[in-house]
Amino acid sequence: MLKKYYCFVFCVLISVCAQAQPIHWSADGNAYYKQVAGSILKYTLPQNTSEVYLSREKLTPAGSARPIDMRSFAISEDGSKILIYNNAKRVWRQDTRGDYWLYDLKSGNLKQLGKGRPSSSLMFAKLSPDLTKVAYVSEYNLYVEDLKSGLITALTTKGDRKHINGTFDWAYEEEFFCRDGFRWSPDSKKIAYWQIITGDTKVYHMVNNTDSIYPKLIPIEYPVAGEKPSVFKIGIVDLQSQKTNWMNVPDDAVWGAYVPRMEWTPDNKELIIQHLNRRQNETKLMVCSAASGEAKTIYQERDSAWLDILPLWDEDYANGGWDWLDEGKTFLWPSEKDGWRHLYKISREGKKETLVTKGNYDVMDIAAINESEGYIYFHASPKNATQKYLYRTRLNGSGNIELLTPEKYAGTNSYDVSPNAKYAVHNFSNYYTRPATAWIELSGHQPINEKNKIDEAMAAGARAKSNVEFIKITTEDGVEMDAWMAKPYEFDSTKKYPVVFYVYTEPWGQTVKDSYGAGRNFLYKGDMARDGYIYVSIDSRGTPVPKGRTWRKALYKNIGILNIHDQAMAAKELLKRPYMDADRVAVWGWSGGGSTTLNLMFQFPEIYKTGIAIAAVGNQRTYDNIYQERYSGIPQLDETPYIKGSPVTHAKNLKGNLLYIHGTGDDNVHYNNADMLINELIKYNKQFQMMSYPNRSHSISEGEGTSQHLQTLFTNYLQQYCPPGAK
């Protein structure tokens, strides 16, 4: 639930081991670029020697004493032009609007784009393939700017909150990763774009009570479960005539549908789109004629539960992309139809397919495609679902997979591979090793021109002797689950310790990863292990771990039901250990983890005595339609999963100590969840404690002193109702 914020707590926990920002590779893969002290440097491999590619002096606008404060940059394929992004502002989750500058290395000219547009209003600026123009979105409309004349032309003119051109509404962004909503044609003469029409989408009003004497309403077009999706249109605008030709993409007049992906075909004549039905269990790949708008289906697939789109598990595709092979005659496509997430090569007409990756394992994400040598590189972990490694196999589907990560790097490995698959950045951590990075030559996995920093980090981590251990728990139902457990430093098996469970358990969150940060709780002020807590997290069925389709999709129509049962049964098994104090058992989580916390407290009060639930979905009918209907079905067709899985249904069973926390400015899990839950608890005279954070979002991070206050609140409540220390 929540894409980037699928569980804010876990994201913060692992932020210390987050990978470096994606590498700006040169087109040939033999060099890369990075910004250093206001300049852009070019590093040539394998020597890894640097030279100034664009100096800070050249990035200093006329009349300014300082260079542009770069947020990010992009270099054209021929290396002649550099787009620079700065003054970024947030749009929902990410800072996707700001200002853009262009530096031309041939002329030495630096110019700001979008002159006359409001400050920090440009989005997704992209150079045309012929490098003569740049297109961008500003205030719901699509613009093109001629780089020679400076002429800016509005390609759409009637954009507003109800008619969104070239970008997306809240739900598409949150659940489909859709932000950048336009694509240049290969010949630079046309632009294809989405238009999202939210006119019939109901508005949720948040209330800002803090920034003025009178409350301010903040409207968001937010389609909740049971509501028809916002209407989509796919158009192709001709730059010369400035007229849009709309594609005849089918929609369902009653239920609605989705188009989460769209790209040009290599021949410049058609678009290829992914069409999803409302239930998201049927996908159709369609090609649309740029001339006539006619759409025809070339490939389709169904699933009895749901179908994941590629950006949901491989974020490299969040801003678009389509893997065309064989000079546009085939393309790469993922599917779980044989029980595992595998990659297939599909012919352009959709009539022939070849299984590329074979075996009982899941492709976790695609690292690189080297068509010239016939290999695809991907991350997977066939033997341990808590870890991650780099593999490769033949693009033609012949042969076995080849493990490229040396076996000594047991843990979480990720690679940013060069376009020629010759070099890579290897990022590594495990539960006892701090994040470390090494530049390597992929052949032989040898470090480039430096000591192996990963080996040094592993040696230091081994000496530190972590208190975290990874275990497997088998319940009375015969379900085996991965877990980590952090024991107190001065652990004595003859004594009893309080147990704190950290939970998420929904399709957006894997908490049991062999990476640095496992066993740590950033909300706790102090050290839980030093204070005498046992800290545990368990990945139950339905979590997005590489254990195959059956494991992941067991949660269909079972959120708040099956995952709650699995967690409780696993806790029941763990609590048989004599050193765990069954009278001091706490559980906590954020977002989907907050919902799980509530359900565990309400459905299994005999196990969980204390709970801290943050930003929880109390009523599944309040959450957005794309997420909730994907996993729970359309409520008009079957409301049972929504009733059985929602904490409000079970609130009357509360027996233990509950602290509920929510930000009133949460645009993701809206504050009405808190009010609905509170009403139920009041109805049955269930006493609890509540903390609302005024005008804070889902992350509860805004405002002076907020984080410290939240940490203090969390720690004090846990220590009061689930006292630390051995007995």
XYZ file of C-alpha atoms in Angstrom:
727
model
C 0.000 0.000 0.000
C 1.720 3.184 -0.821
C 4.424 2.618 -3.299
C 7.420 4.632 -2.077
C 5.711 4.894 1.293
C 4.624 1.246 1.395
C 5.873 1.361 4.941
C 7.557 4.574 5.922
C 9.231 2.994 8.909
C 10.900 0.229 6.970
C 12.004 2.680 4.305
C 13.729 4.753 6.969
C 15.279 1.654 8.494
C 16.899 0.669 5.228
C 17.737 4.191 4.095
C 21.168 3.772 5.621
C 21.830 0.997 3.119
C 20.132 2.578 0.127
C 21.969 2.308 -3.134
C 23.767 5.241 -4.615
C 21.830 7.327 -7.103
C 21.610 5.723 -10.565
C 24.771 6.146 -12.551
C 24.806 8.560 -15.502
C 26.457 6.188 -17.953
C 27.887 7.283 -21.276
C 26.109 5.805 -24.282
C 28.930 3.335 -24.941
C 29.164 2.276 -21.282
C 32.885 3.027 -20.968
C 32.453 6.145 -18.848
C 30.061 7.789 -16.435
C 29.265 11.282 -15.188
C 28.606 12.713 -11.741
C 28.255 16.135 -10.206
C 31.015 17.218 -7.848
C 31.158 20.623 -6.150
C 28.919 22.252 -8.741
C 30.696 20.783 -11.777
C 29.945 17.694 -13.861
C 32.876 15.307 -14.056
C 33.443 12.501 -16.529
C 35.062 9.290 -15.285
C 36.664 6.988 -17.837
C 36.809 3.240 -17.172
C 38.600 1.042 -16.341
C 41.154 3.527 -15.008
C 38.333 5.474 -13.296
C 40.200 8.681 -14.022
C 38.226 11.917 -13.975
C 38.133 15.087 -16.032
C 35.920 18.143 -15.852
C 33.160 17.703 -18.413
C 31.280 20.884 -17.512
C 32.755 23.300 -14.991
C 30.870 25.188 -12.320
C 31.964 28.422 -14.020
C 30.121 27.423 -17.198
C 27.113 26.474 -15.083
C 26.944 29.948 -13.575
C 24.201 32.068 -15.200
C 25.088 35.560 -16.369
C 24.829 38.031 -13.520
C 24.975 35.319 -10.860
C 27.825 34.697 -8.446
C 26.917 31.058 -7.982
C 26.501 28.081 -10.301
C 23.126 26.426 -10.731
C 22.277 24.306 -7.711
C 21.754 21.055 -9.598
C 19.109 18.645 -8.343
C 19.821 16.287 -11.254
C 21.048 16.331 -14.827
C 20.680 14.368 -18.057
C 23.136 14.186 -20.961
C 22.047 13.668 -24.539
C 23.148 10.435 -26.183
C 25.734 12.219 -28.308
C 27.038 14.073 -25.248
C 26.482 17.529 -26.731
C 23.643 18.830 -24.567
C 22.981 18.707 -20.847
C 19.598 19.251 -19.200
C 19.845 20.501 -15.627
C 17.004 20.341 -13.113
C 16.782 22.571 -10.024
C 14.425 24.442 -7.679
C 12.456 21.220 -7.296
C 9.066 21.147 -5.564
C 7.020 18.202 -4.377
C 4.054 16.836 -6.258
C 2.548 14.190 -3.972
C 5.457 11.789 -3.322
C 8.340 13.203 -5.324
C 9.827 16.559 -6.252
C 8.808 16.388 -9.895
C 8.295 20.057 -10.755
C 10.958 22.718 -10.867
C 13.131 24.703 -13.272
C 15.189 23.416 -16.195
C 18.346 24.748 -17.824
C 20.097 23.622 -20.992
C 23.813 23.792 -21.651
C 25.044 23.340 -25.229
C 28.643 22.121 -25.260
C 29.130 23.094 -28.896
C 28.044 26.708 -28.518
C 28.920 27.111 -24.839
C 25.465 28.592 -24.269
C 23.576 28.191 -20.978
C 19.883 29.089 -21.060
C 16.888 28.657 -18.822
C 13.956 26.854 -20.417
C 10.332 27.813 -20.091
C 10.825 31.562 -19.858
C 7.496 33.132 -18.965
C 6.214 30.038 -17.189
C 5.796 30.227 -13.382
C 8.836 29.408 -11.275
C 9.263 25.720 -10.409
C 6.393 24.688 -12.681
C 8.155 22.632 -15.358
C 7.895 18.847 -15.267
C 9.749 16.016 -17.073
C 11.654 18.144 -19.601
C 13.000 15.926 -22.399
C 15.078 16.667 -25.466
C 13.681 15.554 -28.809
C 15.606 12.690 -30.435
C 16.992 15.116 -33.048
C 18.084 17.497 -30.233
C 16.373 20.546 -31.760
C 13.555 20.908 -29.257
C 12.609 20.198 -25.671
C 9.147 19.326 -24.353
C 7.790 19.677 -20.836
C 4.588 19.908 -18.816
C 3.610 23.047 -16.930
C 0.374 23.575 -15.025
C -1.412 20.585 -16.583
C -0.472 21.467 -20.170
C 2.159 20.184 -22.590
C 4.641 22.587 -24.203
C 7.417 22.358 -26.772
C 10.300 24.826 -27.003
C 12.416 25.310 -30.117
C 16.048 25.501 -29.021
C 17.208 27.677 -31.917
C 14.471 30.321 -31.906
C 13.390 30.011 -28.280
C 9.748 29.874 -29.392
C 7.506 28.131 -26.848
C 4.328 26.522 -28.175
C 1.454 25.204 -26.081
C 0.452 21.816 -27.489
C -2.532 21.604 -25.120
C -4.369 24.636 -23.770
C -7.257 23.566 -21.581
C -5.450 21.678 -18.847
C -6.561 21.981 -15.249
C -7.159 19.745 -12.212
C -9.976 18.047 -14.097
C -8.105 17.674 -17.405
C -4.516 16.627 -16.760
C -2.223 16.555 -19.801
C 1.158 14.852 -19.836
C 1.077 13.771 -16.210
C -1.324 11.986 -13.848
C -3.777 12.130 -10.976
C -3.012 10.988 -7.424
C -4.038 7.354 -7.849
C -2.105 6.715 -11.092
C 1.017 8.236 -9.567
C 0.743 6.382 -6.280
C -0.147 2.929 -7.525
C 1.182 2.727 -11.110
C 4.334 4.865 -10.710
C 2.935 7.038 -13.513
C 4.352 10.561 -13.391
C 6.000 11.373 -16.714
C 3.053 11.223 -19.092
C 4.408 12.016 -22.564
C 6.753 10.430 -25.114
C 8.640 11.896 -28.097
C 8.213 10.075 -31.402
C 11.473 8.666 -32.826
C 11.334 11.182 -35.710
C 10.851 14.152 -33.318
C 7.721 15.305 -35.180
C 5.046 14.136 -32.740
C 4.463 13.611 -29.033
C 2.212 10.944 -27.544
C 0.670 11.758 -24.174
C -1.876 10.744 -21.583
C -4.829 12.895 -20.673
C -6.457 12.029 -17.367
C -9.992 13.348 -16.913
C -11.017 13.532 -13.268
C -14.291 15.375 -13.725
C -16.389 12.534 -12.317
C -13.823 11.510 -9.697
C -15.028 12.430 -6.241
C -13.021 14.899 -4.208
C -11.578 14.212 -0.795
C -11.162 17.395 1.254
C -8.287 17.578 3.676
C -8.424 20.383 6.238
C -5.433 22.569 7.074
C -6.104 23.959 10.546
C -2.599 25.223 11.286
C -1.479 27.734 8.675
C -4.181 30.388 9.092
C -6.863 31.465 11.525
C -9.587 30.054 9.299
C -9.324 26.403 8.199
C -8.357 25.810 4.589
C -9.816 23.018 2.500
C -7.382 21.073 0.311
C -9.223 19.154 -2.437
C -7.811 15.973 -3.945
C -9.461 13.954 -6.693
C -9.200 10.584 -4.990
C -11.163 7.546 -6.262
C -11.685 5.166 -3.344
C -12.422 1.452 -3.629
C -15.773 1.014 -5.322
C -15.460 4.226 -7.346
C -14.918 4.246 -11.099
C -11.352 5.190 -12.125
C -10.550 8.545 -13.654
C -10.991 8.474 -17.431
C -7.859 8.138 -19.581
C -7.211 9.245 -23.141
C -4.119 8.623 -25.258
C -3.361 11.284 -27.851
C -0.685 12.019 -30.427
C -0.083 15.691 -31.095
C 1.565 16.777 -34.339
C 4.056 19.557 -33.638
C 3.464 21.319 -36.954
C -0.338 21.422 -36.871
C -0.595 21.319 -33.076
C -3.597 19.028 -33.467
C -4.132 15.917 -31.364
C -5.235 12.628 -32.857
C -6.890 10.541 -30.128
C -6.313 6.789 -30.090
C -9.357 4.526 -30.083
C -8.376 2.678 -26.926
C -11.314 0.710 -25.506
C -12.779 1.594 -22.133
C -15.532 0.038 -20.050
C -18.445 2.445 -19.777
C -19.654 0.845 -16.543
C -16.492 -0.170 -14.678
C -13.725 1.814 -16.336
C -10.208 0.596 -17.129
C -6.541 1.621 -16.965
C -3.611 2.278 -19.293
C -0.511 2.287 -17.061
C 2.128 1.995 -19.837
C 2.551 3.548 -23.272
C 5.559 3.839 -25.612
C 6.327 4.318 -29.307
C 7.215 1.339 -31.456
C 10.630 1.630 -33.154
C 9.101 2.125 -36.593
C 7.627 5.512 -35.591
C 4.187 4.511 -36.898
C 2.486 3.079 -33.828
C 2.187 3.201 -30.089
C 2.225 0.119 -27.897
C 0.164 0.297 -24.725
C -0.703 -1.911 -21.788
C -4.427 -1.999 -21.086
C -5.751 -3.293 -17.755
C -9.338 -4.060 -16.852
C -10.812 -2.621 -13.639
C -10.099 -5.811 -11.653
C -6.490 -5.736 -12.929
C -6.580 -9.467 -13.648
C -6.568 -9.133 -17.435
C -3.951 -7.275 -19.440
C -3.933 -6.605 -23.164
C -0.993 -5.299 -25.125
C -2.314 -3.158 -27.952
C -0.729 -1.326 -30.849
C -2.327 1.929 -31.938
C -1.882 3.416 -35.393
C -0.497 6.945 -35.144
C -2.310 7.835 -38.341
C -5.767 6.345 -37.822
C -5.899 5.838 -34.041
C -7.057 2.259 -34.547
C -6.066 -0.054 -31.669
C -5.656 -3.812 -31.950
C -4.705 -6.415 -29.361
C -1.524 -8.399 -30.053
C -1.069 -10.199 -26.723
C -3.165 -10.808 -23.626
C -2.965 -12.565 -20.295
C -5.271 -13.338 -17.374
C -4.722 -14.274 -13.745
C -7.233 -15.583 -11.217
C -5.928 -13.027 -8.706
C -4.225 -9.952 -10.196
C -1.468 -8.994 -12.648
C 1.458 -6.802 -11.610
C 2.743 -4.234 -14.062
C 6.511 -4.082 -14.556
C 7.221 -0.869 -12.566
C 5.578 -2.431 -9.505
C 8.568 -4.737 -8.995
C 11.246 -3.087 -11.150
C 11.356 0.628 -10.409
C 13.763 1.314 -13.266
C 10.636 1.397 -15.435
C 8.810 3.960 -13.303
C 9.509 6.678 -15.880
C 8.748 4.548 -18.905
C 10.659 2.282 -21.211
C 10.014 -0.742 -23.383
C 12.585 -3.447 -24.128
C 12.596 -3.879 -27.913
C 14.885 -6.564 -29.322
C 15.859 -7.906 -32.750
C 15.554 -4.487 -34.402
C 12.004 -4.059 -33.149
C 10.773 -7.501 -34.172
C 10.417 -8.749 -30.571
C 10.133 -7.324 -27.076
C 10.721 -8.523 -23.536
C 7.708 -9.192 -21.312
C 7.331 -10.516 -17.730
C 4.739 -13.072 -16.606
C 3.949 -15.328 -13.654
C 1.913 -17.766 -15.700
C 4.159 -20.760 -14.946
C 4.109 -19.998 -11.200
C 7.248 -17.858 -11.147
C 8.003 -14.348 -12.366
C 9.881 -14.941 -15.594
C 10.842 -13.018 -18.707
C 9.541 -13.920 -22.161
C 10.519 -12.714 -25.591
C 7.334 -11.890 -27.532
C 7.177 -11.363 -31.281
C 6.003 -7.978 -32.557
C 2.680 -9.502 -33.651
C 2.315 -11.368 -30.357
C 2.085 -14.759 -32.074
C 5.338 -16.267 -30.833
C 6.913 -16.293 -27.383
C 10.143 -17.667 -25.948
C 10.765 -18.266 -22.260
C 14.069 -16.497 -21.527
C 14.522 -17.219 -17.812
C 13.789 -20.783 -16.736
C 13.552 -22.455 -13.351
C 11.931 -22.327 -9.937
C 12.893 -18.759 -9.055
C 11.584 -15.222 -9.495
C 13.247 -12.485 -11.520
C 13.479 -9.683 -8.937
C 14.411 -6.961 -11.437
C 16.243 -6.484 -14.721
C 19.798 -5.177 -14.385
C 20.848 -4.909 -18.043
C 20.250 -6.232 -21.544
C 23.294 -6.789 -23.745
C 21.750 -7.762 -27.039
C 25.028 -7.691 -28.968
C 26.417 -10.501 -26.813
C 23.040 -12.194 -26.320
C 22.695 -11.894 -22.545
C 20.209 -10.506 -20.062
C 21.360 -9.637 -16.532
C 18.909 -9.757 -13.647
C 18.647 -9.989 -9.873
C 17.261 -13.116 -8.236
C 17.670 -15.297 -5.164
C 16.556 -18.881 -5.834
C 17.739 -20.285 -2.499
C 17.055 -17.537 0.046
C 14.118 -15.143 -0.201
C 15.757 -12.652 2.170
C 18.734 -12.068 -0.142
C 19.525 -10.799 -3.648
C 22.184 -11.665 -6.269
C 23.122 -10.924 -9.881
C 22.568 -13.575 -12.554
C 22.634 -13.693 -16.322
C 21.233 -15.976 -18.986
C 20.980 -16.178 -22.756
C 18.390 -13.924 -24.408
C 17.377 -16.756 -26.734
C 16.272 -18.889 -23.763
C 19.008 -21.504 -24.155
C 21.252 -22.623 -21.335
C 21.055 -22.276 -17.566
C 21.270 -19.176 -15.437
C 24.750 -18.118 -14.347
C 25.437 -16.665 -10.895
C 27.753 -13.652 -11.234
C 27.889 -12.566 -7.596
C 30.678 -14.368 -5.712
C 29.225 -16.667 -3.051
C 31.137 -14.910 -0.290
C 28.768 -11.934 -0.628
C 25.878 -13.539 1.218
C 23.255 -10.843 1.676
C 21.672 -8.154 -0.464
C 23.541 -7.360 -3.661
C 22.449 -4.896 -6.306
C 24.222 -3.802 -9.459
C 24.049 -0.785 -11.724
C 25.379 -2.285 -14.948
C 26.877 -0.268 -17.805
C 25.088 -0.288 -21.193
C 27.781 -2.554 -22.643
C 27.573 -4.866 -19.593
C 31.329 -4.543 -19.141
C 31.352 -2.592 -15.887
C 29.086 -2.255 -12.888
C 28.662 -0.620 -9.531
C 28.228 -3.341 -6.927
C 26.242 -2.302 -3.847
C 26.254 -4.681 -0.903
C 25.081 -5.005 2.661
C 23.857 -7.733 4.971
C 22.499 -7.674 8.475
C 25.935 -7.124 10.002
C 27.722 -5.262 7.185
C 27.261 -1.569 6.606
C 26.475 -0.589 3.006
C 29.530 -0.650 0.787
C 30.106 0.004 -2.896
C 32.711 -1.216 -5.361
C 33.332 -0.469 -9.027
C 33.944 -3.726 -10.824
C 34.627 -5.242 -14.201
C 31.719 -7.618 -14.573
C 33.842 -10.304 -16.195
C 35.515 -11.967 -13.246
C 33.833 -9.579 -10.799
C 37.144 -7.774 -10.196
C 37.395 -4.340 -8.513
C 38.440 -1.456 -10.751
C 41.507 0.517 -9.743
C 40.792 0.408 -6.005
C 40.768 -1.768 -2.919
C 37.717 -3.933 -2.401
C 35.728 -1.761 -0.005
C 33.023 -4.412 0.307
C 35.480 -6.984 1.670
C 36.748 -4.420 4.153
C 33.212 -3.606 5.294
C 32.341 -7.296 5.686
C 35.418 -7.900 7.824
C 34.565 -4.946 10.054
C 30.969 -6.120 10.382
C 31.994 -9.640 11.310
C 34.154 -8.292 14.122
C 31.217 -6.297 15.491
C 29.198 -9.492 16.237
C 25.584 -8.614 15.437
C 22.778 -9.559 17.810
C 20.471 -10.251 14.824
C 19.706 -13.757 13.592
C 17.576 -15.002 10.700
C 15.236 -17.878 11.449
C 12.439 -19.859 9.823
C 9.148 -20.409 11.593
C 6.751 -23.204 10.656
C 3.211 -22.779 11.952
C 0.664 -25.440 12.875
C -0.791 -24.864 9.387
C 2.484 -26.024 7.865
C 3.397 -22.551 6.553
C 7.120 -21.744 6.710
C 8.002 -18.061 7.100
C 11.245 -16.113 7.209
C 11.928 -13.896 10.199
C 14.696 -11.962 11.851
C 15.116 -11.674 15.587
C 17.293 -9.205 17.482
C 18.077 -10.427 20.979
C 19.272 -8.341 23.935
C 23.039 -7.913 24.134
C 23.327 -9.589 27.512
C 20.912 -12.357 26.589
C 20.271 -15.016 29.242
C 18.163 -17.944 28.027
C 17.094 -18.734 31.603
C 15.231 -15.418 31.876
C 12.139 -14.005 30.196
C 12.180 -10.967 27.902
C 9.451 -8.789 26.393
C 8.848 -9.324 22.673
C 8.098 -6.552 20.173
C 6.864 -7.485 16.679
C 7.385 -5.117 13.772
C 4.800 -5.801 11.026
C 3.774 -4.800 7.542
C 2.571 -7.997 5.737
C 0.764 -6.442 2.744
C 1.774 -6.784 -0.939
C 3.952 -3.665 -0.813
C 6.355 -4.599 1.936
C 9.052 -7.181 2.526
C 10.477 -6.520 5.996
C 12.704 -9.580 6.377
C 15.705 -8.717 4.216
C 19.284 -9.693 4.861
C 20.449 -6.099 4.656
C 21.887 -3.576 7.046
C 19.200 -2.130 9.297
C 17.457 -5.427 10.020
C 16.660 -5.541 13.721
C 16.791 -1.767 14.169
C 13.906 0.492 15.166
C 14.406 4.139 14.311
C 11.361 5.225 16.315
C 12.805 3.909 19.562
C 14.816 6.506 21.468
C 17.709 4.445 22.679
C 18.743 0.876 21.986
C 16.078 -1.817 22.285
C 18.656 -4.590 22.613
C 20.493 -2.745 25.373
C 17.237 -2.086 27.213
C 16.303 -5.772 27.116
C 13.735 -6.224 24.316
C 13.523 -9.071 21.822
C 12.635 -7.487 18.472
C 11.102 -9.635 15.698
C 9.743 -9.238 12.168
C 8.092 -11.955 10.048
C 7.205 -12.081 6.347
C 3.921 -13.955 6.047
C 2.101 -15.115 2.926
C 1.262 -12.315 0.519
C 4.415 -10.292 1.091
C 6.296 -9.556 -2.161
C 9.169 -11.958 -1.588
C 10.777 -14.130 -4.306
C 8.907 -17.301 -3.376
C 6.700 -17.611 -6.437
C 3.242 -16.583 -7.519
C 1.324 -18.863 -5.139
C 3.014 -17.317 -2.113
C 2.397 -13.741 -3.180
C -1.131 -14.146 -4.471
C -2.398 -16.136 -1.517
C -3.399 -12.708 -0.209
C -5.997 -12.098 -2.919
C -9.202 -11.113 -1.112
C -7.359 -11.933 2.109
C -5.749 -8.668 3.275
C -6.509 -8.321 6.946
C -7.467 -11.999 7.086
C -4.806 -14.483 5.937
C -1.809 -12.291 6.724
C -3.212 -11.663 10.219
C -3.698 -15.371 10.792
C -0.166 -16.158 9.568
C 1.397 -13.505 11.788
C -0.511 -14.677 14.855
C 0.286 -18.339 14.268
C 3.978 -17.523 13.795
C 3.964 -15.479 17.002
C 2.263 -18.384 18.767
C 5.104 -20.686 17.706
C 7.789 -18.224 18.739
C 6.232 -17.602 22.131
C 6.710 -21.266 22.994
C 10.365 -20.407 23.571
C 10.918 -20.228 27.328
C 12.843 -16.962 27.214
C 9.922 -15.061 25.622
C 7.502 -13.429 28.074
C 3.981 -14.065 26.756
C 2.645 -11.419 29.158
C 4.786 -8.717 27.560
C 4.077 -8.888 23.820
C 3.821 -5.727 21.732
C 3.252 -5.108 18.021
C 3.639 -2.015 15.892
C 3.559 -0.897 12.279
C 3.018 2.035 9.933
C 0.475 2.398 7.127
C -0.343 -1.175 6.023
C 1.642 -2.201 9.084
C -0.596 0.015 11.188
C -3.630 -1.798 9.781
C -1.967 -5.131 10.589
C -1.248 -3.939 14.118
C -4.905 -3.059 14.650
C -6.119 -6.353 13.236
C -3.697 -8.348 15.381
C -4.755 -6.462 18.496
C -8.450 -6.946 17.682
C -8.439 -10.475 16.243
C -5.856 -12.063 18.537
C -6.043 -10.120 21.810
C -4.879 -13.186 23.719
C -1.460 -12.888 22.038
C -0.807 -9.175 21.551
C -1.086 -7.105 24.730
C 0.188 -3.726 23.470
C -0.035 -2.115 20.049
C 1.151 1.093 18.388
C -0.571 1.705 15.046
C 0.536 4.601 12.842
C -1.346 5.975 9.812
C -3.435 2.828 9.531
C -6.212 1.999 7.087
C -9.065 1.314 9.472
C -11.669 0.792 6.750
C -10.488 -0.663 3.433
C -13.317 1.084 1.586
C -11.541 4.410 2.221
C -8.352 3.507 0.348
C -7.735 4.184 -3.345
C -9.371 1.954 -5.926
C -6.227 0.934 -7.847
C -4.505 -0.571 -4.816
C -7.421 -1.949 -2.837
C -9.375 -3.402 -5.760
C -6.231 -5.025 -7.162
C -5.869 -7.132 -4.024
C -9.419 -7.265 -2.637
C -11.628 -7.194 -5.740
C -14.375 -4.735 -6.637
C -16.578 -4.241 -3.560
C -19.809 -3.986 -5.567
C -19.165 -7.544 -6.734
C -18.046 -8.908 -3.364
C -17.771 -6.749 -0.256
C -16.944 -9.635 2.080
C -13.122 -9.210 1.898
C -13.509 -5.523 2.773
C -15.660 -6.260 5.796
C -13.635 -9.180 7.125
C -10.291 -7.487 6.510
C -11.017 -4.031 7.951
C -9.955 -3.290 11.545
C -13.198 -1.364 12.213
C -15.077 -4.653 11.904
C -13.129 -6.166 14.811
C -12.538 -3.091 17.009
C -15.051 -4.332 19.590
C -12.596 -7.082 20.555
C -9.868 -4.789 21.883
C -8.534 -5.901 25.252
C -4.960 -4.642 25.411
C -3.223 -1.281 25.352
C -3.572 0.623 22.075
C -1.881 3.829 20.930
C -3.254 5.139 17.624
C -1.304 7.817 15.702
C -2.313 9.653 12.510
C -1.449 12.877 10.662
C -4.473 15.028 9.867
C -2.880 16.100 6.555
C -2.342 12.549 5.302
C -3.251 12.562 1.595
C -2.582 8.824 1.311
C -4.368 7.124 4.192
C -6.884 9.815 4.981
C -7.655 10.971 8.479
C -11.251 9.786 8.249
C -9.825 6.320 8.938
C -8.959 7.547 12.418
C -12.429 8.974 13.022
C -14.168 5.808 11.811
C -12.013 3.649 14.060
C -12.448 5.937 17.047
C -16.220 5.821 16.621
C -16.180 2.030 16.822
C -13.945 1.997 19.885
C -16.193 4.532 21.607
C -19.280 2.537 20.699
C -17.980 -0.495 22.596
C -16.362 1.483 25.442
C -12.876 0.410 24.442
C -10.295 2.644 26.090
C -7.218 3.624 24.091
C -4.808 6.490 23.566
C -4.708 8.705 20.508
C -2.247 11.188 19.026
C -3.087 13.255 15.962
C -0.352 15.284 14.302
C -1.865 18.484 12.836
C -1.448 18.880 9.083
C 1.254 16.188 8.891
C 1.343 13.900 5.889
C 1.645 10.124 5.756
C 5.292 10.324 6.792
C 4.521 12.483 9.878
C 7.794 14.276 9.253
C 6.872 17.909 8.661
C 7.188 20.647 11.260
C 9.758 21.553 13.860
C 10.185 18.917 16.553
C 7.828 16.390 14.951
C 10.243 13.472 14.625
C 11.571 13.890 18.146
C 8.045 14.116 19.522
C 6.954 10.974 17.696
C 10.009 9.042 18.889
C 9.433 10.136 22.474
C 5.742 9.232 22.294
C 6.498 5.801 20.819
C 9.262 4.982 23.297
C 7.423 6.150 26.404
C 4.280 4.221 25.508
C 6.176 1.031 24.721
C 8.212 1.207 27.922
C 5.127 1.945 30.031
C 2.877 -0.824 28.733
C 5.467 -3.363 27.626
C 8.249 -2.784 30.180
C 11.787 -3.651 29.033
C 14.277 -5.947 30.701
C 14.682 -9.551 31.771
C 12.692 -11.184 34.552
